[in-house]
Amino acid sequence: MKIDRLYAITVYLLNHGKTSASGLAGKFEVSVRTIQRDIDALCRAGIPIVAETGVSGGYYLSETYHMDRHTATQEDYAFILTALKGFSSAMGNPQIDATLEKVSSLTRNQDDSIILDFSVLREGDEILLKTLRTAIRDKHPVSFTYTNSENVTRIHTVEPIAVIYRWYAWYLLAYSTVKKDYRTYKLIRMSDAVISDMPFTAQHASPEEILRESDRKSPQPSTEVIVRCKSESKSKAIEYLNGKILRTYENGDCEMLLEVMEKEHFWFGTLLSLGSEVEILAPEHIRVRVLDAAKEIVSLYEGK
């Protein structure tokens, strides 16, 4: 409905600032002309939208505009509550639980049709998480001992930006004052974190902007792996490796496509755990990697 879109446009501009007509059109899946008519309608309704022309132009709300704090509906609160419950299960933080209690009191309809149980994502070191959150909030560098994927251990001092979960693990997004660049550090490889008394050396953009720019400059390369999977392990390959069936043989076996991030280890360990049920057909360097790992495992047990 148009009224819903008008409200959504107002909220979007309030949260994101200046946005072009084409950007709004793409967001709300309508034409630029429709967006222009919607902006005119909002202006007639008294919403103070400023229009700037030119290459870097767009629409934005006047700084004096504030929305009613009570515009959220009961359904909105139910969505927020569901997300908070998932967040609480992942973090185990008393402050989150307190927030959860506050939001619970605002809604009469606690929708339990969707439950987000992220308890498997708990990193286990609550002290480290608390230290990092404090350093991020107070904008102080943090030093820690770090062991990288090549098993090299060093002490790093960085300016922490955010703790993020991606690629099946928790990471610290931070600015390295040595490398003069933004880096991610796996929390499980960190220890002995200490907050410095010094302030940050620079003003940093939002975590979302930093990650977006980092992904643009250095996108995580994925590799297509073709496997032949026996029928009894087909469901496991689909469930744990997100495999896509390319062809099915008469005996029930199938040829499957996997898209993997070579630098991550979860998919590789899963492949090894399936043993002879899954054969790698291509690429050759993945076949060699699995063969070498299998030989090491065999030699370990044969040696005993």
PDB file of C-alpha atoms in Angstrom:
ATOM      1  CA  MET A   1       0.000   0.000   0.000  1.00  0.00           C
ATOM      2  CA  LYS A   2       1.138   3.538  -0.744  1.00  0.00           C
ATOM      3  CA  ILE A   3       0.688   4.744   2.853  1.00  0.00           C
ATOM      4  CA  ASP A   4       3.003   1.954   4.083  1.00  0.00           C
ATOM      5  CA  ARG A   5       5.624   2.935   1.502  1.00  0.00           C
ATOM      6  CA  LEU A   6       5.426   6.606   2.492  1.00  0.00           C
ATOM      7  CA  TYR A   7       6.005   5.686   6.122  1.00  0.00           C
ATOM      8  CA  ALA A   8       8.868   3.334   5.145  1.00  0.00           C
ATOM      9  CA  ILE A   9      10.533   6.047   3.030  1.00  0.00           C
ATOM     10  CA  THR A  10      10.402   8.448   5.993  1.00  0.00           C
ATOM     11  CA  VAL A  11      11.954   5.878   8.324  1.00  0.00           C
ATOM     12  CA  TYR A  12      14.614   5.000   5.743  1.00  0.00           C
ATOM     13  CA  LEU A  13      15.655   8.633   5.273  1.00  0.00           C
ATOM     14  CA  LEU A  14      15.691   9.117   9.039  1.00  0.00           C
ATOM     15  CA  ASN A  15      18.066   6.159   9.453  1.00  0.00           C
ATOM     16  CA  HIS A  16      20.255   6.511   6.343  1.00  0.00           C
ATOM     17  CA  GLY A  17      20.375  10.225   5.585  1.00  0.00           C
ATOM     18  CA  LYS A  18      20.689  11.570   2.049  1.00  0.00           C
ATOM     19  CA  THR A  19      19.610   9.025  -0.557  1.00  0.00           C
ATOM     20  CA  SER A  20      19.164   9.435  -4.299  1.00  0.00           C
ATOM     21  CA  ALA A  21      15.825   8.926  -6.032  1.00  0.00           C
ATOM     22  CA  SER A  22      17.255   5.904  -7.865  1.00  0.00           C
ATOM     23  CA  GLY A  23      18.498   4.497  -4.561  1.00  0.00           C
ATOM     24  CA  LEU A  24      15.035   4.780  -3.049  1.00  0.00           C
ATOM     25  CA  ALA A  25      13.466   3.350  -6.194  1.00  0.00           C
ATOM     26  CA  GLY A  26      15.731   0.303  -5.967  1.00  0.00           C
ATOM     27  CA  LYS A  27      15.060  -0.103  -2.256  1.00  0.00           C
ATOM     28  CA  PHE A  28      11.279  -0.016  -2.588  1.00  0.00           C
ATOM     29  CA  GLU A  29      11.107  -1.657  -6.036  1.00  0.00           C
ATOM     30  CA  VAL A  30       9.219   1.156  -7.761  1.00  0.00           C
ATOM     31  CA  SER A  31      10.069   3.644 -10.494  1.00  0.00           C
ATOM     32  CA  VAL A  32      11.985   6.877  -9.909  1.00  0.00           C
ATOM     33  CA  ARG A  33       8.856   8.769 -10.981  1.00  0.00           C
ATOM     34  CA  THR A  34       6.857   6.998  -8.262  1.00  0.00           C
ATOM     35  CA  ILE A  35       9.467   7.991  -5.663  1.00  0.00           C
ATOM     36  CA  GLN A  36       9.251  11.606  -6.814  1.00  0.00           C
ATOM     37  CA  ARG A  37       5.455  11.533  -6.398  1.00  0.00           C
ATOM     38  CA  ASP A  38       5.854   9.962  -2.952  1.00  0.00           C
ATOM     39  CA  ILE A  39       8.300  12.678  -1.891  1.00  0.00           C
ATOM     40  CA  ASP A  40       5.839  15.338  -3.075  1.00  0.00           C
ATOM     41  CA  ALA A  41       3.094  13.652  -1.038  1.00  0.00           C
ATOM     42  CA  LEU A  42       5.270  13.577   2.079  1.00  0.00           C
ATOM     43  CA  CYS A  43       6.150  17.256   1.676  1.00  0.00           C
ATOM     44  CA  ARG A  44       2.467  18.150   1.343  1.00  0.00           C
ATOM     45  CA  ALA A  45       1.832  16.194   4.548  1.00  0.00           C
ATOM     46  CA  GLY A  46       4.343  18.398   6.366  1.00  0.00           C
ATOM     47  CA  ILE A  47       7.359  16.055   6.431  1.00  0.00           C
ATOM     48  CA  PRO A  48      10.404  18.370   6.010  1.00  0.00           C
ATOM     49  CA  ILE A  49      12.269  16.592   3.207  1.00  0.00           C
ATOM     50  CA  VAL A  50      15.135  18.512   1.599  1.00  0.00           C
ATOM     51  CA  ALA A  51      15.960  17.857  -2.074  1.00  0.00           C
ATOM     52  CA  GLU A  52      19.458  18.447  -3.436  1.00  0.00           C
ATOM     53  CA  THR A  53      20.188  18.380  -7.163  1.00  0.00           C
ATOM     54  CA  GLY A  54      23.400  17.461  -8.935  1.00  0.00           C
ATOM     55  CA  VAL A  55      25.618  14.397  -9.145  1.00  0.00           C
ATOM     56  CA  SER A  56      25.792  13.965  -5.360  1.00  0.00           C
ATOM     57  CA  GLY A  57      22.215  15.090  -4.784  1.00  0.00           C
ATOM     58  CA  GLY A  58      19.350  13.276  -3.167  1.00  0.00           C
ATOM     59  CA  TYR A  59      16.660  13.520  -0.507  1.00  0.00           C
ATOM     60  CA  TYR A  60      17.139  13.859   3.230  1.00  0.00           C
ATOM     61  CA  LEU A  61      15.162  14.905   6.280  1.00  0.00           C
ATOM     62  CA  SER A  62      15.699  18.213   7.992  1.00  0.00           C
ATOM     63  CA  GLU A  63      17.779  17.908  11.173  1.00  0.00           C
ATOM     64  CA  THR A  64      14.900  19.392  13.146  1.00  0.00           C
ATOM     65  CA  TYR A  65      12.597  16.452  12.307  1.00  0.00           C
ATOM     66  CA  HIS A  66      11.945  13.750  14.911  1.00  0.00           C
ATOM     67  CA  MET A  67       9.453  10.927  14.640  1.00  0.00           C
ATOM     68  CA  ASP A  68       7.073   9.945  17.399  1.00  0.00           C
ATOM     69  CA  ARG A  69       8.882   7.466  19.630  1.00  0.00           C
ATOM     70  CA  HIS A  70       5.735   5.369  19.891  1.00  0.00           C
ATOM     71  CA  THR A  71       5.232   4.585  16.209  1.00  0.00           C
ATOM     72  CA  ALA A  72       6.253   0.908  16.604  1.00  0.00           C
ATOM     73  CA  THR A  73       3.329  -1.517  16.416  1.00  0.00           C
ATOM     74  CA  GLN A  74       2.762  -4.628  18.495  1.00  0.00           C
ATOM     75  CA  GLU A  75       3.970  -6.675  15.531  1.00  0.00           C
ATOM     76  CA  ASP A  76       7.141  -4.553  15.366  1.00  0.00           C
ATOM     77  CA  TYR A  77       7.823  -5.247  19.038  1.00  0.00           C
ATOM     78  CA  ALA A  78       7.243  -8.967  18.459  1.00  0.00           C
ATOM     79  CA  PHE A  79       9.932  -8.956  15.740  1.00  0.00           C
ATOM     80  CA  ILE A  80      12.307  -7.031  18.014  1.00  0.00           C
ATOM     81  CA  LEU A  81      11.648  -9.478  20.831  1.00  0.00           C
ATOM     82  CA  THR A  82      12.407 -12.478  18.609  1.00  0.00           C
ATOM     83  CA  ALA A  83      15.704 -10.918  17.502  1.00  0.00           C
ATOM     84  CA  LEU A  84      16.648 -10.034  21.095  1.00  0.00           C
ATOM     85  CA  LYS A  85      15.971 -13.578  22.273  1.00  0.00           C
ATOM     86  CA  GLY A  86      18.314 -14.878  19.571  1.00  0.00           C
ATOM     87  CA  PHE A  87      20.941 -12.292  20.509  1.00  0.00           C
ATOM     88  CA  SER A  88      20.628 -13.272  24.167  1.00  0.00           C
ATOM     89  CA  SER A  89      21.109 -16.962  23.370  1.00  0.00           C
ATOM     90  CA  ALA A  90      24.335 -16.129  21.480  1.00  0.00           C
ATOM     91  CA  MET A  91      25.876 -13.740  23.995  1.00  0.00           C
ATOM     92  CA  GLY A  92      24.698 -14.738  27.465  1.00  0.00           C
ATOM     93  CA  ASN A  93      24.983 -11.106  28.594  1.00  0.00           C
ATOM     94  CA  PRO A  94      22.966  -9.853  31.624  1.00  0.00           C
ATOM     95  CA  GLN A  95      22.525  -6.435  29.982  1.00  0.00           C
ATOM     96  CA  ILE A  96      20.911  -8.048  26.947  1.00  0.00           C
ATOM     97  CA  ASP A  97      18.621 -10.043  29.246  1.00  0.00           C
ATOM     98  CA  ALA A  98      17.626  -6.812  30.990  1.00  0.00           C
ATOM     99  CA  THR A  99      16.823  -5.200  27.631  1.00  0.00           C
ATOM    100  CA  LEU A 100      14.831  -8.289  26.715  1.00  0.00           C
ATOM    101  CA  GLU A 101      12.726  -7.843  29.856  1.00  0.00           C
ATOM    102  CA  LYS A 102      12.044  -4.196  29.006  1.00  0.00           C
ATOM    103  CA  VAL A 103      10.915  -4.953  25.458  1.00  0.00           C
ATOM    104  CA  SER A 104       8.809  -7.890  26.665  1.00  0.00           C
ATOM    105  CA  SER A 105       6.800  -5.467  28.805  1.00  0.00           C
ATOM    106  CA  LEU A 106       5.938  -3.360  25.724  1.00  0.00           C
ATOM    107  CA  THR A 107       4.102  -6.050  23.786  1.00  0.00           C
ATOM    108  CA  ARG A 108       1.072  -8.132  24.602  1.00  0.00           C
ATOM    109  CA  ASN A 109       1.659 -10.546  21.727  1.00  0.00           C
ATOM    110  CA  GLN A 110       4.849 -12.498  22.207  1.00  0.00           C
ATOM    111  CA  ASP A 111       5.065 -14.429  18.944  1.00  0.00           C
ATOM    112  CA  ASP A 112       6.801 -17.780  19.498  1.00  0.00           C
ATOM    113  CA  SER A 113       6.203 -19.017  15.951  1.00  0.00           C
ATOM    114  CA  ILE A 114       9.873 -18.286  15.177  1.00  0.00           C
ATOM    115  CA  ILE A 115      12.640 -19.102  17.685  1.00  0.00           C
ATOM    116  CA  LEU A 116      16.251 -18.101  16.996  1.00  0.00           C
ATOM    117  CA  ASP A 117      18.519 -20.319  19.104  1.00  0.00           C
ATOM    118  CA  PHE A 118      22.100 -19.103  18.542  1.00  0.00           C
ATOM    119  CA  SER A 119      23.574 -20.710  21.669  1.00  0.00           C
ATOM    120  CA  VAL A 120      26.001 -22.625  19.435  1.00  0.00           C
ATOM    121  CA  LEU A 121      27.598 -19.269  18.553  1.00  0.00           C
ATOM    122  CA  ARG A 122      28.767 -18.575  22.113  1.00  0.00           C
ATOM    123  CA  GLU A 123      32.517 -17.983  22.007  1.00  0.00           C
ATOM    124  CA  GLY A 124      33.006 -19.112  25.594  1.00  0.00           C
ATOM    125  CA  ASP A 125      35.270 -16.277  26.770  1.00  0.00           C
ATOM    126  CA  GLU A 126      32.882 -13.727  28.260  1.00  0.00           C
ATOM    127  CA  ILE A 127      35.783 -11.771  29.792  1.00  0.00           C
ATOM    128  CA  LEU A 128      37.342 -11.217  26.354  1.00  0.00           C
ATOM    129  CA  LEU A 129      34.016 -10.084  24.879  1.00  0.00           C
ATOM    130  CA  LYS A 130      33.452  -7.690  27.779  1.00  0.00           C
ATOM    131  CA  THR A 131      36.979  -6.262  27.372  1.00  0.00           C
ATOM    132  CA  LEU A 132      36.507  -5.709  23.636  1.00  0.00           C
ATOM    133  CA  ARG A 133      33.079  -4.118  24.057  1.00  0.00           C
ATOM    134  CA  THR A 134      34.481  -1.735  26.666  1.00  0.00           C
ATOM    135  CA  ALA A 135      37.397  -0.763  24.411  1.00  0.00           C
ATOM    136  CA  ILE A 136      35.032  -0.186  21.468  1.00  0.00           C
ATOM    137  CA  ARG A 137      32.651   1.914  23.559  1.00  0.00           C
ATOM    138  CA  ASP A 138      35.408   4.049  25.109  1.00  0.00           C
ATOM    139  CA  LYS A 139      37.460   4.257  21.870  1.00  0.00           C
ATOM    140  CA  HIS A 140      40.690   2.959  23.385  1.00  0.00           C
ATOM    141  CA  PRO A 141      43.221   0.667  21.637  1.00  0.00           C
ATOM    142  CA  VAL A 142      43.511  -2.905  22.857  1.00  0.00           C
ATOM    143  CA  SER A 143      46.593  -5.168  22.922  1.00  0.00           C
ATOM    144  CA  PHE A 144      46.405  -8.954  22.765  1.00  0.00           C
ATOM    145  CA  THR A 145      48.414 -12.060  21.961  1.00  0.00           C
ATOM    146  CA  TYR A 146      47.366 -13.560  18.638  1.00  0.00           C
ATOM    147  CA  THR A 147      48.195 -16.859  16.920  1.00  0.00           C
ATOM    148  CA  ASN A 148      47.447 -16.747  13.187  1.00  0.00           C
ATOM    149  CA  SER A 149      46.516 -19.592  10.831  1.00  0.00           C
ATOM    150  CA  GLU A 150      50.230 -20.268  10.174  1.00  0.00           C
ATOM    151  CA  ASN A 151      50.695 -20.849  13.928  1.00  0.00           C
ATOM    152  CA  VAL A 152      52.772 -17.671  14.345  1.00  0.00           C
ATOM    153  CA  THR A 153      52.173 -15.891  17.659  1.00  0.00           C
ATOM    154  CA  ARG A 154      52.592 -12.115  18.009  1.00  0.00           C
ATOM    155  CA  ILE A 155      51.343  -9.271  20.177  1.00  0.00           C
ATOM    156  CA  HIS A 156      49.016  -6.902  18.305  1.00  0.00           C
ATOM    157  CA  THR A 157      47.807  -3.445  19.291  1.00  0.00           C
ATOM    158  CA  VAL A 158      44.766  -2.279  17.357  1.00  0.00           C
ATOM    159  CA  GLU A 159      41.868   0.163  17.485  1.00  0.00           C
ATOM    160  CA  PRO A 160      38.756  -2.031  17.851  1.00  0.00           C
ATOM    161  CA  ILE A 161      35.712  -1.154  15.734  1.00  0.00           C
ATOM    162  CA  ALA A 162      33.206  -3.995  16.269  1.00  0.00           C
ATOM    163  CA  VAL A 163      32.822  -7.648  17.155  1.00  0.00           C
ATOM    164  CA  ILE A 164      31.228  -9.477  14.236  1.00  0.00           C
ATOM    165  CA  TYR A 165      30.072 -13.004  13.385  1.00  0.00           C
ATOM    166  CA  ARG A 166      30.789 -14.169   9.857  1.00  0.00           C
ATOM    167  CA  TRP A 167      32.325 -17.171   8.076  1.00  0.00           C
ATOM    168  CA  TYR A 168      31.225 -19.502  10.931  1.00  0.00           C
ATOM    169  CA  ALA A 169      33.223 -17.656  13.634  1.00  0.00           C
ATOM    170  CA  TRP A 170      33.464 -14.525  15.799  1.00  0.00           C
ATOM    171  CA  TYR A 171      35.942 -11.861  14.696  1.00  0.00           C
ATOM    172  CA  LEU A 172      37.185  -8.498  15.912  1.00  0.00           C
ATOM    173  CA  LEU A 173      37.086  -5.825  13.223  1.00  0.00           C
ATOM    174  CA  ALA A 174      39.885  -3.378  14.044  1.00  0.00           C
ATOM    175  CA  TYR A 175      42.266  -0.798  12.644  1.00  0.00           C
ATOM    176  CA  SER A 176      45.908  -1.884  12.710  1.00  0.00           C
ATOM    177  CA  THR A 177      48.077   1.135  13.472  1.00  0.00           C
ATOM    178  CA  VAL A 178      51.104  -0.828  12.210  1.00  0.00           C
ATOM    179  CA  LYS A 179      49.617  -1.920   8.876  1.00  0.00           C
ATOM    180  CA  LYS A 180      47.558   1.281   8.519  1.00  0.00           C
ATOM    181  CA  ASP A 181      44.602  -0.797   7.423  1.00  0.00           C
ATOM    182  CA  TYR A 182      41.478  -2.519   8.738  1.00  0.00           C
ATOM    183  CA  ARG A 183      41.884  -6.188   9.675  1.00  0.00           C
ATOM    184  CA  THR A 184      39.800  -8.966  11.223  1.00  0.00           C
ATOM    185  CA  TYR A 185      41.078 -11.101  14.090  1.00  0.00           C
ATOM    186  CA  LYS A 186      39.497 -14.403  15.104  1.00  0.00           C
ATOM    187  CA  LEU A 187      38.454 -14.242  18.750  1.00  0.00           C
ATOM    188  CA  ILE A 188      39.321 -17.881  19.423  1.00  0.00           C
ATOM    189  CA  ARG A 189      42.961 -17.086  18.548  1.00  0.00           C
ATOM    190  CA  MET A 190      43.173 -14.101  20.918  1.00  0.00           C
ATOM    191  CA  SER A 191      44.321 -14.077  24.539  1.00  0.00           C
ATOM    192  CA  ASP A 192      45.543 -11.699  27.257  1.00  0.00           C
ATOM    193  CA  ALA A 193      43.596  -8.685  25.948  1.00  0.00           C
ATOM    194  CA  VAL A 194      44.449  -5.406  27.714  1.00  0.00           C
ATOM    195  CA  ILE A 195      42.880  -1.984  27.127  1.00  0.00           C
ATOM    196  CA  SER A 196      45.236   0.971  26.622  1.00  0.00           C
ATOM    197  CA  ASP A 197      44.755   4.398  28.208  1.00  0.00           C
ATOM    198  CA  MET A 198      45.532   6.097  24.892  1.00  0.00           C
ATOM    199  CA  PRO A 199      42.763   7.410  22.599  1.00  0.00           C
ATOM    200  CA  PHE A 200      42.219   6.317  19.000  1.00  0.00           C
ATOM    201  CA  THR A 201      44.583   7.860  16.466  1.00  0.00           C
ATOM    202  CA  ALA A 202      41.821   8.413  13.900  1.00  0.00           C
ATOM    203  CA  GLN A 203      38.076   8.835  13.428  1.00  0.00           C
ATOM    204  CA  HIS A 204      36.699   5.635  11.905  1.00  0.00           C
ATOM    205  CA  ALA A 205      33.678   5.072   9.689  1.00  0.00           C
ATOM    206  CA  SER A 206      30.844   2.792  10.764  1.00  0.00           C
ATOM    207  CA  PRO A 207      31.566  -0.977  10.880  1.00  0.00           C
ATOM    208  CA  GLU A 208      29.119  -1.555   8.009  1.00  0.00           C
ATOM    209  CA  GLU A 209      30.948   0.938   5.767  1.00  0.00           C
ATOM    210  CA  ILE A 210      34.362  -0.525   6.649  1.00  0.00           C
ATOM    211  CA  LEU A 211      33.232  -4.086   5.936  1.00  0.00           C
ATOM    212  CA  ARG A 212      31.534  -3.068   2.697  1.00  0.00           C
ATOM    213  CA  GLU A 213      34.677  -1.321   1.456  1.00  0.00           C
ATOM    214  CA  SER A 214      36.899  -4.194   2.610  1.00  0.00           C
ATOM    215  CA  ASP A 215      34.734  -6.747   0.799  1.00  0.00           C
ATOM    216  CA  ARG A 216      34.771  -4.577  -2.306  1.00  0.00           C
ATOM    217  CA  LYS A 217      38.567  -4.302  -2.360  1.00  0.00           C
ATOM    218  CA  SER A 218      39.305  -7.866  -1.257  1.00  0.00           C
ATOM    219  CA  PRO A 219      36.258 -10.064  -1.818  1.00  0.00           C
ATOM    220  CA  GLN A 220      36.446 -13.471  -0.184  1.00  0.00           C
ATOM    221  CA  PRO A 221      37.147 -15.831  -3.087  1.00  0.00           C
ATOM    222  CA  SER A 222      34.920 -18.876  -3.295  1.00  0.00           C
ATOM    223  CA  THR A 223      35.910 -22.096  -5.039  1.00  0.00           C
ATOM    224  CA  GLU A 224      33.559 -24.398  -6.916  1.00  0.00           C
ATOM    225  CA  VAL A 225      34.113 -28.024  -5.954  1.00  0.00           C
ATOM    226  CA  ILE A 226      32.506 -30.880  -7.892  1.00  0.00           C
ATOM    227  CA  VAL A 227      31.950 -34.103  -5.930  1.00  0.00           C
ATOM    228  CA  ARG A 228      30.376 -37.475  -6.475  1.00  0.00           C
ATOM    229  CA  CYS A 229      28.241 -38.288  -3.466  1.00  0.00           C
ATOM    230  CA  LYS A 230      26.871 -41.701  -2.532  1.00  0.00           C
ATOM    231  CA  SER A 231      23.121 -41.815  -2.029  1.00  0.00           C
ATOM    232  CA  GLU A 232      23.329 -42.485   1.708  1.00  0.00           C
ATOM    233  CA  SER A 233      25.323 -39.252   2.300  1.00  0.00           C
ATOM    234  CA  LYS A 234      23.403 -37.023  -0.110  1.00  0.00           C
ATOM    235  CA  SER A 235      21.294 -35.412   2.619  1.00  0.00           C
ATOM    236  CA  LYS A 236      24.370 -34.717   4.790  1.00  0.00           C
ATOM    237  CA  ALA A 237      26.201 -33.022   1.922  1.00  0.00           C
ATOM    238  CA  ILE A 238      23.163 -30.851   1.211  1.00  0.00           C
ATOM    239  CA  GLU A 239      22.655 -30.002   4.896  1.00  0.00           C
ATOM    240  CA  TYR A 240      26.241 -29.347   6.004  1.00  0.00           C
ATOM    241  CA  LEU A 241      27.894 -28.251   2.752  1.00  0.00           C
ATOM    242  CA  ASN A 242      24.932 -26.589   1.010  1.00  0.00           C
ATOM    243  CA  GLY A 243      25.499 -28.880  -1.963  1.00  0.00           C
ATOM    244  CA  LYS A 244      23.516 -28.437  -5.168  1.00  0.00           C
ATOM    245  CA  ILE A 245      22.744 -31.561  -7.179  1.00  0.00           C
ATOM    246  CA  LEU A 246      23.927 -31.372 -10.794  1.00  0.00           C
ATOM    247  CA  ARG A 247      22.954 -34.867 -11.921  1.00  0.00           C
ATOM    248  CA  THR A 248      21.665 -38.098 -10.395  1.00  0.00           C
ATOM    249  CA  TYR A 249      22.874 -41.578 -11.385  1.00  0.00           C
ATOM    250  CA  GLU A 250      20.717 -44.699 -11.720  1.00  0.00           C
ATOM    251  CA  ASN A 251      22.014 -46.164  -8.441  1.00  0.00           C
ATOM    252  CA  GLY A 252      20.989 -43.051  -6.472  1.00  0.00           C
ATOM    253  CA  ASP A 253      24.445 -41.475  -6.288  1.00  0.00           C
ATOM    254  CA  CYS A 254      24.707 -37.907  -7.495  1.00  0.00           C
ATOM    255  CA  GLU A 255      27.132 -35.312  -8.788  1.00  0.00           C
ATOM    256  CA  MET A 256      27.046 -32.202  -6.645  1.00  0.00           C
ATOM    257  CA  LEU A 257      28.385 -28.646  -6.705  1.00  0.00           C
ATOM    258  CA  LEU A 258      29.849 -27.110  -3.539  1.00  0.00           C
ATOM    259  CA  GLU A 259      30.889 -23.468  -3.208  1.00  0.00           C
ATOM    260  CA  VAL A 260      33.504 -23.187  -0.464  1.00  0.00           C
ATOM    261  CA  MET A 261      35.773 -20.550   1.065  1.00  0.00           C
ATOM    262  CA  GLU A 262      39.189 -22.175   0.847  1.00  0.00           C
ATOM    263  CA  LYS A 263      40.635 -20.265   3.804  1.00  0.00           C
ATOM    264  CA  GLU A 264      37.943 -21.571   6.136  1.00  0.00           C
ATOM    265  CA  HIS A 265      38.191 -25.041   7.659  1.00  0.00           C
ATOM    266  CA  PHE A 266      34.628 -26.052   8.507  1.00  0.00           C
ATOM    267  CA  TRP A 267      33.769 -27.357   5.033  1.00  0.00           C
ATOM    268  CA  PHE A 268      37.105 -29.202   4.754  1.00  0.00           C
ATOM    269  CA  GLY A 269      36.622 -31.001   8.048  1.00  0.00           C
ATOM    270  CA  THR A 270      33.091 -31.931   7.015  1.00  0.00           C
ATOM    271  CA  LEU A 271      34.367 -33.391   3.739  1.00  0.00           C
ATOM    272  CA  LEU A 272      36.933 -35.486   5.594  1.00  0.00           C
ATOM    273  CA  SER A 273      34.285 -36.692   8.034  1.00  0.00           C
ATOM    274  CA  LEU A 274      32.228 -38.090   5.135  1.00  0.00           C
ATOM    275  CA  GLY A 275      35.172 -40.309   4.172  1.00  0.00           C
ATOM    276  CA  SER A 276      34.679 -42.513   1.144  1.00  0.00           C
ATOM    277  CA  GLU A 277      31.038 -41.456   0.822  1.00  0.00           C
ATOM    278  CA  VAL A 278      32.089 -38.325  -1.095  1.00  0.00           C
ATOM    279  CA  GLU A 279      34.704 -38.276  -3.866  1.00  0.00           C
ATOM    280  CA  ILE A 280      36.132 -34.982  -5.103  1.00  0.00           C
ATOM    281  CA  LEU A 281      36.140 -34.816  -8.894  1.00  0.00           C
ATOM    282  CA  ALA A 282      37.473 -31.264  -9.346  1.00  0.00           C
ATOM    283  CA  PRO A 283      39.434 -29.085  -8.951  1.00  0.00           C
ATOM    284  CA  GLU A 284      42.646 -31.045  -8.770  1.00  0.00           C
ATOM    285  CA  HIS A 285      44.293 -29.009  -6.000  1.00  0.00           C
ATOM    286  CA  ILE A 286      41.371 -29.766  -3.656  1.00  0.00           C
ATOM    287  CA  ARG A 287      41.710 -33.475  -4.484  1.00  0.00           C
ATOM    288  CA  VAL A 288      45.401 -33.264  -3.593  1.00  0.00           C
ATOM    289  CA  ARG A 289      44.676 -31.385  -0.373  1.00  0.00           C
ATOM    290  CA  VAL A 290      42.184 -34.018   0.785  1.00  0.00           C
ATOM    291  CA  LEU A 291      44.548 -36.849  -0.238  1.00  0.00           C
ATOM    292  CA  ASP A 292      47.432 -35.332   1.719  1.00  0.00           C
ATOM    293  CA  ALA A 293      45.237 -34.888   4.798  1.00  0.00           C
ATOM    294  CA  ALA A 294      43.995 -38.477   4.525  1.00  0.00           C
ATOM    295  CA  LYS A 295      47.559 -39.792   4.244  1.00  0.00           C
ATOM    296  CA  GLU A 296      48.577 -37.891   7.381  1.00  0.00           C
ATOM    297  CA  ILE A 297      45.629 -39.357   9.292  1.00  0.00           C
ATOM    298  CA  VAL A 298      46.438 -42.903   8.096  1.00  0.00           C
ATOM    299  CA  SER A 299      50.143 -42.548   8.936  1.00  0.00           C
ATOM    300  CA  LEU A 300      49.252 -41.306  12.430  1.00  0.00           C
ATOM    301  CA  TYR A 301      47.290 -44.461  13.231  1.00  0.00           C
ATOM    302  CA  GLU A 302      49.510 -46.886  11.336  1.00  0.00           C
ATOM    303  CA  GLY A 303      52.511 -45.580  13.283  1.00  0.00           C
ATOM    304  CA  LYS A 304      50.853 -46.867  16.462  1.00  0.00           C
TER     305      LYS A 304
END
